[in-house]
Coordinates of C-alpha atoms in Angstrom, one line a residue:
I1 CA -25.0 2.7 -19.5
S2 CA -28.2 2.7 -17.5
C3 CA -30.8 5.4 -17.8
T4 CA -29.9 6.7 -14.3
Q5 CA -26.2 6.9 -15.2
E6 CA -27.0 8.7 -18.5
K7 CA -29.1 11.3 -16.6
E8 CA -26.2 11.8 -14.1
M9 CA -23.7 12.2 -17.0
R10 CA -25.9 14.8 -18.7
S11 CA -26.4 16.7 -15.4
F12 CA -22.7 16.7 -14.8
I13 CA -21.9 17.9 -18.3
E14 CA -24.5 20.7 -18.0
K15 CA -23.0 21.9 -14.7
V16 CA -19.5 22.0 -16.3
H17 CA -20.8 23.9 -19.3
S18 CA -22.7 26.3 -17.0
H19 CA -19.6 26.9 -14.9
T20 CA -17.2 27.5 -17.9
S21 CA -19.6 30.0 -19.4
R22 CA -18.6 32.5 -16.8
K23 CA -15.9 34.8 -18.2
S24 CA -13.5 34.8 -15.3
R25 CA -9.9 33.8 -14.7
S26 CA -10.9 31.2 -12.1
A27 CA -13.1 29.4 -14.6
Y28 CA -10.1 28.2 -16.6
Y29 CA -8.5 26.6 -13.6
D30 CA -11.7 25.1 -12.4
T31 CA -12.4 23.6 -15.8
N32 CA -9.0 22.0 -15.8
T33 CA -9.8 20.5 -12.3
Y34 CA -13.2 19.4 -13.5
S35 CA -11.6 17.5 -16.4
Y36 CA -9.8 15.2 -14.0
Y37 CA -13.0 14.4 -12.1
S38 CA -15.0 13.9 -15.3
V39 CA -12.5 11.3 -16.6
D40 CA -12.6 9.6 -13.2
W41 CA -16.4 9.5 -13.3
L42 CA -16.4 8.0 -16.8
M43 CA -13.9 5.4 -15.7
Q44 CA -16.0 4.6 -12.7
T45 CA -19.1 4.2 -14.9
G46 CA -17.3 1.6 -17.0
F47 CA -15.3 -0.3 -14.4
G48 CA -17.3 0.3 -11.2
G49 CA -18.7 -3.3 -11.2
I50 CA -15.2 -4.8 -11.5
L51 CA -13.8 -2.6 -8.7
R52 CA -16.7 -3.5 -6.4
K53 CA -16.0 -7.2 -6.9
F54 CA -12.3 -6.7 -6.4
R55 CA -12.9 -4.8 -3.1
K56 CA -15.3 -7.4 -1.8
A57 CA -12.9 -10.2 -2.6
H58 CA -10.2 -8.4 -0.5
G59 CA -12.4 -7.8 2.5
L60 CA -13.1 -4.1 1.7
E61 CA -16.5 -2.5 1.6
P62 CA -17.9 -2.8 -2.0
K63 CA -18.9 0.8 -2.1
W64 CA -17.1 3.9 -0.9
K65 CA -18.4 7.4 -0.1
E66 CA -16.1 9.4 -2.3
G67 CA -17.2 7.6 -5.5
A68 CA -15.1 8.1 -8.6
S69 CA -12.8 10.7 -7.0
I70 CA -11.5 8.5 -4.2
V71 CA -7.9 8.4 -5.4
E72 CA -7.7 12.2 -5.7
D73 CA -9.7 13.0 -2.5
R74 CA -7.7 10.6 -0.3
K75 CA -4.4 11.5 -2.0
I76 CA -3.6 7.8 -2.6
P77 CA 0.0 7.6 -4.1
F78 CA 0.2 6.5 -7.7
A79 CA 2.5 7.0 -10.7
Y80 CA 2.2 7.9 -14.3
M81 CA 4.4 5.6 -16.5
W82 CA 5.4 8.1 -19.1
S83 CA 8.6 10.0 -19.8
P84 CA 9.1 13.2 -17.8
S85 CA 11.2 14.4 -20.8
L86 CA 8.0 14.2 -22.9
I87 CA 5.5 15.4 -20.2
P88 CA 7.0 16.8 -17.0
K89 CA 5.0 16.6 -13.9
P90 CA 2.6 19.6 -13.7
E91 CA 3.3 22.0 -10.8
D92 CA -0.3 21.7 -9.5
W93 CA 0.0 18.0 -8.9
G94 CA 0.6 16.9 -5.3
E95 CA 3.3 15.0 -3.6
H96 CA 1.3 11.8 -3.9
I97 CA 1.8 11.7 -7.7
D98 CA 4.9 10.8 -9.5
V99 CA 6.0 10.7 -13.2
V100 CA 8.4 7.8 -13.4
G101 CA 9.1 7.2 -17.1
F102 CA 8.1 4.5 -19.6
C103 CA 8.6 0.9 -18.5
E104 CA 9.7 -1.7 -21.1
L105 CA 10.0 -5.4 -20.4
K106 CA 13.1 -6.5 -22.4
G107 CA 12.3 -9.4 -24.7
S108 CA 8.5 -8.9 -24.5
G109 CA 6.2 -8.4 -27.4
F110 CA 6.5 -9.7 -30.9
Q111 CA 10.0 -11.0 -31.3
K112 CA 10.2 -13.0 -34.5
P113 CA 13.5 -12.5 -36.6
P114 CA 13.4 -9.6 -39.1
P115 CA 11.6 -10.8 -42.3
E116 CA 14.2 -11.1 -45.1
D117 CA 11.9 -9.7 -47.8
I118 CA 11.2 -6.5 -45.7
K119 CA 14.8 -6.2 -44.9
A120 CA 15.8 -6.4 -48.5
W121 CA 13.2 -3.8 -49.5
L122 CA 14.5 -1.4 -46.9
E123 CA 18.1 -1.9 -48.1
K124 CA 17.1 -1.3 -51.7
E125 CA 17.1 2.5 -51.2
P126 CA 18.9 3.2 -47.9
E127 CA 19.1 6.9 -48.7
R128 CA 15.2 7.0 -48.7
P129 CA 14.0 5.4 -45.5
P130 CA 10.2 5.0 -45.6
I131 CA 7.4 6.3 -43.3
F132 CA 5.7 3.5 -41.4
L133 CA 1.8 3.6 -41.1
G134 CA 0.0 1.2 -38.9
F135 CA -3.0 1.2 -36.6
G136 CA -2.9 -2.2 -34.9
S137 CA -6.3 -3.4 -33.7
C138 CA -8.1 -0.1 -34.3
V139 CA -11.3 -0.2 -36.4
I140 CA -10.7 2.1 -39.3
P141 CA -13.7 3.8 -40.9
G142 CA -13.4 3.2 -44.7
P143 CA -10.0 1.5 -44.9
E144 CA -10.0 1.5 -48.7
Q145 CA -10.4 5.3 -48.8
V146 CA -7.7 5.7 -46.2
A147 CA -5.3 3.5 -48.2
D148 CA -6.0 5.4 -51.3
T149 CA -5.3 8.7 -49.5
V150 CA -1.9 7.3 -48.2
Y151 CA -1.0 6.1 -51.7
H152 CA -1.6 9.4 -53.4
A153 CA -0.2 11.5 -50.6
A154 CA 3.1 9.4 -50.6
K155 CA 3.3 10.0 -54.4
K156 CA 2.8 13.7 -54.0
A157 CA 5.3 14.1 -51.2
N158 CA 7.8 11.8 -53.0
V159 CA 8.3 9.5 -50.0
R160 CA 8.4 5.7 -49.5
V161 CA 5.8 4.2 -47.2
I162 CA 5.2 0.9 -45.4
I163 CA 1.6 0.1 -44.7
Q164 CA 0.9 -2.4 -41.9
Q165 CA -2.4 -4.1 -42.6
G166 CA -3.5 -4.7 -38.9
W167 CA -7.0 -5.9 -38.1
A168 CA -8.6 -3.6 -40.6
G169 CA -6.6 -5.1 -43.6
L170 CA -5.4 -1.6 -44.5
G171 CA -3.9 -1.5 -48.0
K172 CA -5.6 -4.6 -49.2
N173 CA -7.3 -2.7 -52.0
L174 CA -3.9 -1.4 -53.3
F175 CA -3.1 -4.9 -54.7
G176 CA -2.1 -4.5 -58.4
R177 CA -1.5 -0.7 -58.2
E178 CA 1.5 0.8 -59.8
G179 CA 4.4 1.3 -57.3
V180 CA 2.8 -1.1 -54.7
S181 CA 4.3 -4.3 -53.5
F182 CA 3.1 -6.9 -51.0
V183 CA 5.1 -9.3 -48.8
K184 CA 4.3 -12.9 -48.3
G185 CA 1.4 -13.6 -45.9
T186 CA -0.5 -10.3 -46.4
K187 CA -4.1 -10.1 -47.3
T188 CA -5.2 -9.5 -50.9
P189 CA -8.6 -9.2 -52.6
Q190 CA -8.0 -12.6 -54.1
E191 CA -7.7 -14.7 -51.0
D192 CA -6.2 -17.7 -52.9
T193 CA -3.5 -15.6 -54.4
E194 CA 0.0 -16.2 -53.0
V195 CA 2.2 -13.1 -53.2
E196 CA 5.9 -12.9 -53.3
L197 CA 7.9 -9.7 -53.0
D198 CA 9.9 -8.8 -56.1
V199 CA 12.7 -6.6 -54.7
K200 CA 13.8 -5.5 -58.1
K201 CA 10.4 -4.0 -58.8
D202 CA 10.2 -0.2 -59.1
D203 CA 7.9 0.7 -56.1
F204 CA 7.5 3.2 -53.3
C205 CA 4.8 1.5 -51.2
L206 CA 5.1 -1.8 -49.3
V207 CA 2.2 -3.5 -47.6
I208 CA 3.2 -5.8 -44.7
G209 CA 1.6 -8.0 -42.0
R210 CA 2.8 -8.4 -38.4
V211 CA 6.3 -7.4 -37.6
A212 CA 8.3 -6.4 -34.5
H213 CA 8.2 -2.6 -34.1
S214 CA 11.3 -2.7 -32.0
W215 CA 13.2 -3.8 -35.1
L216 CA 11.3 -2.0 -37.9
F217 CA 11.3 1.5 -36.2
D218 CA 15.0 1.6 -36.3
H219 CA 14.9 1.4 -40.1
V220 CA 12.3 4.0 -41.0
M221 CA 12.3 7.8 -41.4
G222 CA 9.1 8.4 -39.3
V223 CA 6.1 6.6 -37.9
C224 CA 2.3 7.3 -38.2
H225 CA 0.0 5.4 -35.9
H226 CA -3.1 5.6 -33.6
G227 CA -1.4 7.0 -30.6
G228 CA -1.4 4.1 -28.1
A229 CA 1.0 4.8 -25.2
G230 CA 3.2 1.8 -26.1
T231 CA 3.5 2.5 -29.8
T232 CA 4.2 6.2 -29.0
Y233 CA 7.0 5.2 -26.7
A234 CA 8.4 2.8 -29.3
G235 CA 8.5 5.5 -32.0
L236 CA 10.0 8.2 -29.8
S237 CA 12.5 5.9 -28.2
A238 CA 13.7 5.1 -31.8
A239 CA 14.1 8.9 -32.4
K240 CA 11.5 8.9 -35.1
P241 CA 9.3 11.9 -36.0
T242 CA 5.8 10.8 -35.1
L243 CA 2.4 11.6 -36.7
I244 CA -0.5 10.4 -34.5
A245 CA -4.0 9.8 -36.0
P246 CA -6.1 9.5 -32.8
F247 CA -9.3 7.5 -32.6
F248 CA -10.4 7.6 -29.0
G249 CA -9.4 7.6 -25.3
D250 CA -6.0 9.0 -24.5
Q251 CA -4.8 9.0 -28.1
P252 CA -5.5 12.7 -28.8
F253 CA -3.6 13.5 -25.6
W254 CA -0.5 11.6 -26.8
G255 CA -0.7 13.3 -30.3
Q256 CA -0.8 16.7 -28.7
M257 CA 2.1 16.0 -26.4
V258 CA 4.3 14.8 -29.2
H259 CA 3.5 17.9 -31.3
N260 CA 4.1 20.1 -28.3
A261 CA 7.6 18.5 -27.9
G262 CA 8.3 19.4 -31.6
A263 CA 8.8 15.7 -32.5
G264 CA 5.9 15.5 -34.9
P265 CA 3.1 17.3 -36.8
K266 CA -0.2 18.3 -35.2
P267 CA -2.3 15.1 -34.7
L268 CA -4.8 14.5 -37.5
P269 CA -7.6 11.8 -37.3
V270 CA -7.9 9.5 -40.4
D271 CA -11.4 10.8 -41.2
K272 CA -9.8 14.2 -41.7
W273 CA -7.1 13.0 -44.1
T274 CA -6.9 14.4 -47.6
V275 CA -4.2 13.9 -50.2
D276 CA -3.0 17.4 -49.7
N277 CA -2.9 17.6 -45.9
L278 CA -1.4 14.1 -45.5
A279 CA 1.3 14.9 -48.0
S280 CA 2.0 18.1 -46.1
K281 CA 2.3 16.0 -42.8
F282 CA 4.8 13.6 -44.5
E283 CA 6.9 16.6 -45.7
E284 CA 6.8 18.1 -42.2
M285 CA 8.1 14.8 -40.7
G286 CA 11.2 15.1 -42.8
Q287 CA 12.1 18.6 -41.7
K288 CA 15.4 18.9 -39.8
S289 CA 13.8 20.7 -36.8
V290 CA 11.4 17.8 -36.3
K291 CA 14.1 15.2 -36.7
D292 CA 16.3 17.0 -34.2
A293 CA 13.5 17.3 -31.6
A294 CA 12.9 13.5 -31.9
Q295 CA 16.6 12.8 -31.5
R296 CA 16.8 15.0 -28.4
L297 CA 13.7 13.4 -26.9
S298 CA 15.0 9.9 -27.6
A299 CA 18.4 10.7 -26.0
S300 CA 16.7 12.0 -22.9
M301 CA 14.3 9.0 -22.7
R302 CA 17.2 6.6 -23.0
Q303 CA 18.7 8.2 -19.8
E304 CA 15.6 7.3 -17.9
N305 CA 14.8 4.0 -16.3
G306 CA 11.1 3.8 -15.7
A307 CA 11.1 0.4 -14.1
E308 CA 13.8 1.4 -11.6
K309 CA 12.1 4.6 -10.8
S310 CA 8.7 2.8 -10.4
L311 CA 10.3 0.5 -7.8
E312 CA 11.9 3.4 -6.0
V313 CA 8.6 5.3 -5.8
F314 CA 6.7 2.1 -4.8
Y315 CA 9.1 1.4 -1.8
K316 CA 9.1 5.0 -0.8
K317 CA 5.3 5.4 -0.8
T318 CA 4.3 2.0 0.6
P319 CA 3.8 2.0 4.4
F320 CA 5.8 -1.2 5.0
S321 CA 6.4 -0.6 8.7
S322 CA 2.7 -0.6 9.4
M323 CA 2.1 -3.6 7.1
M324 CA 4.3 -6.1 9.0
C325 CA 2.9 -8.8 11.3
D326 CA 3.9 -8.2 14.9
L327 CA 4.7 -11.9 15.6
L328 CA 6.1 -13.1 12.2
V329 CA 8.3 -10.3 10.9
G330 CA 8.3 -10.3 7.1
E331 CA 4.7 -11.5 6.8
V332 CA 1.9 -9.1 5.9
S333 CA -0.8 -8.3 8.5
H334 CA -4.4 -9.1 7.6
F335 CA -6.0 -9.0 11.0
Y336 CA -6.2 -6.9 14.1
V337 CA -7.3 -8.2 17.5
P338 CA -8.2 -5.2 19.7
N339 CA -8.0 -7.2 23.0
W340 CA -4.4 -8.1 22.2
K341 CA -3.5 -4.9 20.3
L342 CA -1.7 -7.1 17.8
R343 CA -1.5 -7.0 14.0
L344 CA -1.4 -10.6 12.7
C345 CA -0.9 -12.4 9.5
D346 CA -2.8 -15.6 8.7
K347 CA -0.2 -17.9 10.2
A348 CA 0.3 -15.8 13.4
L349 CA -3.5 -15.7 14.1
K350 CA -3.8 -19.5 13.8
I351 CA -0.7 -19.9 16.0
M352 CA -2.3 -17.8 18.7
E353 CA -5.5 -19.8 18.4
K354 CA -3.7 -23.1 18.8
H355 CA -0.6 -22.3 20.9
R356 CA -1.6 -19.3 23.0
P357 CA 0.8 -19.5 26.0
S358 CA -0.5 -19.8 29.6
W359 CA 1.4 -16.7 30.6
F360 CA -0.5 -14.6 28.1
P361 CA -3.7 -13.7 30.0
Y362 CA -5.9 -12.2 27.3
L363 CA -8.7 -13.9 25.5
M364 CA -8.9 -13.3 21.8
G365 CA -12.3 -11.6 21.4
N366 CA -13.3 -10.1 18.1
V367 CA -11.0 -10.2 15.0
H368 CA -11.1 -7.3 12.6
R369 CA -9.8 -6.7 9.1
Y370 CA -6.5 -4.7 9.4
R371 CA -5.8 -1.6 7.3
P372 CA -2.1 -0.7 7.2
M373 CA -2.9 2.8 5.9
Q374 CA -6.2 4.7 6.1
F375 CA -5.8 7.3 3.3
D376 CA -7.6 10.2 4.9
S377 CA -6.8 13.4 6.8
L378 CA -5.1 11.4 9.6
M379 CA -3.1 9.0 7.3
Q380 CA -2.9 6.3 10.0
C381 CA -3.4 2.6 10.2
S382 CA -6.8 1.3 11.3
Y383 CA -9.1 -1.7 11.2
S384 CA -12.6 -2.4 9.9
K385 CA -15.5 -1.4 12.2
E386 CA -17.3 -4.7 11.8
P387 CA -15.6 -7.8 13.1
I388 CA -15.0 -10.8 10.8
K389 CA -17.9 -13.2 11.2
M390 CA -16.1 -16.3 10.1
L391 CA -12.4 -17.0 9.8
D392 CA -11.5 -19.2 6.9
N393 CA -8.1 -20.3 8.0
F394 CA -8.6 -24.1 8.1
K395 CA -6.0 -24.6 5.3
I396 CA -3.3 -22.4 6.8
K397 CA -0.1 -24.3 7.5
Y398 CA 2.8 -23.3 9.7
T399 CA 6.0 -24.9 11.0
E400 CA 7.4 -25.4 14.5
K401 CA 10.1 -22.8 13.8
E402 CA 7.3 -20.3 13.0
V403 CA 5.6 -21.1 16.3
H404 CA 8.9 -20.6 18.2
H405 CA 9.4 -17.2 16.5
A406 CA 5.9 -16.0 17.0
L407 CA 5.9 -16.8 20.8
R408 CA 9.4 -15.4 21.2
N409 CA 8.3 -12.1 19.6
L410 CA 5.1 -12.1 21.6
K411 CA 7.2 -12.3 24.8
A412 CA 9.4 -9.4 23.6
I413 CA 6.3 -7.3 22.9
M414 CA 4.8 -8.0 26.3
D415 CA 8.1 -7.2 28.0
S416 CA 8.3 -3.9 26.1
R417 CA 4.8 -3.0 27.1
A418 CA 5.4 -3.8 30.7
K419 CA 8.6 -1.7 30.7
N420 CA 6.7 1.2 29.2
E421 CA 3.9 0.9 31.8
A422 CA 6.6 0.8 34.5
L423 CA 8.1 4.0 33.2
M424 CA 4.7 5.7 33.0
N425 CA 3.8 4.6 36.5
S426 CA 7.3 5.5 37.9
E427 CA 7.5 2.0 39.1
N428 CA 10.6 -0.2 38.7
M429 CA 8.6 -3.2 37.4
Q430 CA 10.1 -6.1 35.4
V431 CA 8.2 -9.0 33.8
I432 CA 10.2 -12.1 33.8
H433 CA 9.2 -15.0 31.6
P434 CA 9.6 -18.5 33.0
E435 CA 11.5 -19.6 29.9
P436 CA 14.3 -16.9 29.3
R437 CA 15.5 -18.7 26.2
M438 CA 12.4 -17.5 24.4
R439 CA 13.2 -13.9 25.0
L440 CA 14.8 -11.8 22.2

């Protein structure tokens, strides 16, 4: 972050702190509102350069006056892809916001068959399903100490645990400990050592490598992870009590939401773990009330179809009628020609350049970038103020059939305009094209 951005951030935070120091009821609501803008500002700081390049590549002005709050200020429709059963849409959110549910692409992700050794270990004590612990690609501070804490906490709570090593190699230092087993392919302190799982061994802790959560989560008692949105969904969808150990970003949010729903203990970061408090969390995950809450939440989530709802919202909120090309129906308009009062796609514009009929009297004039929806107080279609300096449509191809359709629809538009003018002028005027076969 540049020095200027750092000064802006400090100034913003100071203003928020100054505002919240006032002991009034309105301060609470304003602080909540400010939190939205502060997150938008931080995202803008990190991704502003990417957004400017994206806008420039699509013919938009690289910068915009609203800055980070453009989405909220212009009420641009967007959707949150989380379960409304877990987090219902707040009452103070506007009509432009939807909560559609989690979206899962069937068959995506890690899809290898279930490892036979892990499957055998799970089936060894079916009456004592383990608790899964894994943190994926998160960088864990002091992974050896974290693994030690998990080991002793599991012993104290008398539960079985599965530790997934992840990028941090979690559990690597437990090699050789009493009650700990490793599956083939996991990392050990002796890199040259090949490990094989002895299913008959008396153990309570299994250290594993990569495995499909979609399979494993169906065979455990509960899950403990970093709180990524996808992993949170996978655990709750499988009806498992969930303990989240957040690291950064939105992970504390997911941990609090799971706890609010009763489907897991209060979130606890790994640097706050002790043997006693982690053992207590393990015991809480096994309580009937927590299991029942996870079951209810899973049942509700399974009734939702996030992908279907997302499509429904997309089609409902997208201004398709103002996006269509006037001459080639089904094509998306990119240009607007004020002289012609026509919205045109790439093909239609080139057709009008090359095949403009003699009965169409208007010259082309300037071509502008078309905007199907200007998200502002008017919420109308518009076009860019500055005309396009150079049209790069040399490679645009079209067919004779498309030329026929474009000119036919142009004639229909001109007839309709003439009819409207005749009605406005109270004159019985009719425009007849020399080639009636081209009329709609």
